[in-house]
Amino acid sequence: MNLTAQLVLGRAETVPIPARFTYDRQDPFTVLMEIPGPDDRDNSRGNFARDLLQWGLHRPSGEGDVRIWPPCHCNNRPDVRILLCDSTGSALVDFPSQPLREWLVRTWEAVPPGEENAWIDWDAVVGRLLPGC
């Protein structure tokens, strides 16, 4: 799913940026968030738990590298806010909540909760962990 997010620069200053969320049934616990760089190079990518994104739509969630806050109508913020941190810095990005919510519902329809393990190629996982076995 492609959408336009808002990079938060200050209390009242944002800049629109393109963003993309993808989901692969072969990696059913994870969503990929990508923010393309100039000319689609140097993309910023982050994998995090699909559950974390689901929880973040309803309550503050996460710790460490990814933190998510739901829309806050008391502060006139209708978007989902995601804080991304790594060793080089951090970025605060607002994503429109409705398209994100609708996309996430489609991922749950593709792989319902509790059925994720059935989609994982466990032989491949073990092969990556224990080469030569």
Coordinates of N, CA and C in Angstrom, one line a residue, residues 11-72:
R11 N 6.8 21.1 16.2 CA 5.5 21.1 16.8 C 4.4 21.4 15.8
A12 N 4.6 22.4 14.9 CA 3.6 22.8 13.9 C 4.1 22.7 12.4
E13 N 5.2 21.9 12.2 CA 5.8 21.8 10.9 C 6.0 20.4 10.5
T14 N 5.4 20.1 9.3 CA 5.6 18.7 8.7 C 5.9 18.9 7.2
V15 N 6.4 17.8 6.7 CA 6.7 17.7 5.3 C 6.1 16.4 4.7
P16 N 5.4 16.5 3.6 CA 4.8 15.2 3.1 C 5.9 14.4 2.5
I17 N 5.8 13.1 2.7 CA 6.8 12.1 2.2 C 6.0 10.9 1.7
P18 N 6.5 10.2 0.7 CA 5.8 9.0 0.2 C 6.2 7.8 1.2
A19 N 5.3 6.9 1.4 CA 5.6 5.7 2.2 C 4.9 4.5 1.6
R20 N 5.4 3.4 1.9 CA 4.9 2.1 1.4 C 4.9 1.1 2.5
F21 N 3.8 0.4 2.7 CA 3.7 -0.7 3.6 C 3.4 -2.0 2.8
T22 N 4.2 -3.0 3.1 CA 4.0 -4.3 2.4 C 3.9 -5.4 3.4
Y23 N 3.2 -6.5 2.9 CA 3.0 -7.7 3.8 C 3.2 -8.9 2.9
D24 N 3.9 -9.9 3.4 CA 4.2 -11.1 2.7 C 3.8 -12.3 3.6
R25 N 2.9 -13.1 3.1 CA 2.4 -14.2 3.9 C 3.5 -15.2 4.3
Q26 N 4.6 -15.2 3.5 CA 5.7 -16.1 3.9 C 6.4 -15.6 5.1
D27 N 6.2 -14.3 5.5 CA 6.8 -13.8 6.7 C 5.6 -13.2 7.5
P28 N 4.7 -14.0 8.0 CA 3.3 -13.6 8.4 C 3.3 -12.7 9.7
F29 N 4.3 -12.7 10.5 CA 4.3 -11.9 11.7 C 4.7 -10.5 11.5
T30 N 5.3 -10.2 10.3 CA 6.0 -8.9 10.0 C 5.3 -8.1 9.0
V31 N 5.4 -6.8 9.1 CA 5.1 -5.8 8.1 C 6.4 -5.1 7.7
L32 N 6.5 -4.6 6.5 CA 7.6 -3.8 6.1 C 7.1 -2.4 5.8
M33 N 7.8 -1.4 6.4 CA 7.5 0.0 6.1 C 8.7 0.5 5.3
E34 N 8.4 1.2 4.2 CA 9.5 1.7 3.4 C 9.2 3.2 3.1
I35 N 10.2 4.0 3.2 CA 10.1 5.4 2.9 C 11.2 5.6 1.8
P36 N 10.8 5.7 0.5 CA 11.7 5.8 -0.6 C 12.6 7.1 -0.4
G37 N 13.9 6.9 -0.8 CA 14.8 8.0 -0.8 C 14.7 8.7 -2.2
P38 N 15.6 9.7 -2.4 CA 15.6 10.4 -3.7 C 15.8 9.4 -4.9
D39 N 15.0 9.5 -5.9 CA 15.1 8.6 -7.1 C 15.0 7.2 -6.7
D40 N 14.2 6.9 -5.6 CA 14.0 5.5 -5.1 C 15.3 4.8 -4.7
R41 N 16.3 5.6 -4.4 CA 17.5 5.0 -3.8 C 17.6 5.3 -2.4
D42 N 18.5 4.6 -1.7 CA 18.7 4.9 -0.3 C 17.4 4.8 0.5
N43 N 16.5 3.9 0.2 CA 15.3 3.7 0.9 C 15.5 3.4 2.4
S44 N 14.6 4.0 3.2 CA 14.6 3.7 4.6 C 13.6 2.6 4.8
R45 N 14.0 1.5 5.4 CA 13.1 0.3 5.6 C 13.1 -0.1 7.0
G46 N 12.0 -0.6 7.4 CA 11.9 -1.1 8.8 C 10.8 -2.2 8.8
N47 N 11.3 -3.3 9.4 CA 10.4 -4.4 9.6 C 10.0 -4.4 11.1
F48 N 8.7 -4.6 11.3 CA 8.2 -4.7 12.7 C 7.0 -5.6 12.8
A49 N 6.6 -6.0 14.0 CA 5.5 -6.9 14.2 C 4.2 -6.3 13.7
R50 N 3.5 -7.2 13.0 CA 2.1 -6.8 12.5 C 1.2 -6.5 13.8
D51 N 1.4 -7.3 14.8 CA 0.7 -7.0 16.0 C 1.0 -5.7 16.6
L52 N 2.2 -5.2 16.6 CA 2.6 -3.9 17.1 C 1.8 -2.8 16.4
L53 N 1.7 -2.9 15.0 CA 1.0 -1.9 14.3 C -0.5 -2.0 14.6
Q54 N -1.0 -3.2 14.8 CA -2.4 -3.3 15.2 C -2.7 -2.6 16.6
W55 N -1.8 -2.9 17.5 CA -2.0 -2.4 18.9 C -1.8 -0.8 18.8
G56 N -0.9 -0.4 18.0 CA -0.6 1.1 17.9 C -1.8 1.9 17.3
L57 N -2.7 1.2 16.7 CA -3.9 1.9 16.2 C -4.9 2.3 17.3
H58 N -4.7 1.6 18.5 CA -5.6 1.8 19.6 C -5.0 2.3 20.9
R59 N -3.7 2.1 21.0 CA -3.1 2.5 22.3 C -1.6 2.7 22.0
P60 N -0.9 3.5 22.8 CA 0.6 3.7 22.6 C 1.2 2.3 22.8
S61 N 2.1 2.0 21.8 CA 2.7 0.7 21.8 C 4.2 0.7 21.4
G62 N 4.9 -0.3 21.7 CA 6.3 -0.4 21.3 C 7.3 0.2 22.3
E63 N 8.5 -0.2 22.0 CA 9.6 0.3 22.8 C 10.9 0.1 22.0
G64 N 11.9 0.8 22.3 CA 13.1 0.7 21.5 C 13.0 1.3 20.2
D65 N 13.3 0.6 19.1 CA 13.4 1.2 17.7 C 12.1 1.6 17.1
V66 N 11.0 1.1 17.5 CA 9.7 1.4 16.9 C 8.7 1.7 18.0
R67 N 8.1 2.9 18.0 CA 7.0 3.2 18.9 C 5.9 3.8 18.1
I68 N 4.7 3.4 18.5 CA 3.5 3.8 17.7 C 2.4 4.4 18.7
W69 N 1.8 5.5 18.2 CA 0.7 6.2 19.0 C -0.5 6.3 18.1
P70 N -1.7 6.0 18.7 CA -2.9 6.1 17.9 C -3.3 7.5 17.7
P71 N -4.3 7.8 16.8 CA -4.8 9.1 16.6 C -5.2 9.7 18.0
C72 N -5.0 11.0 18.1 CA -5.3 11.7 19.4 C -6.2 12.9 19.1

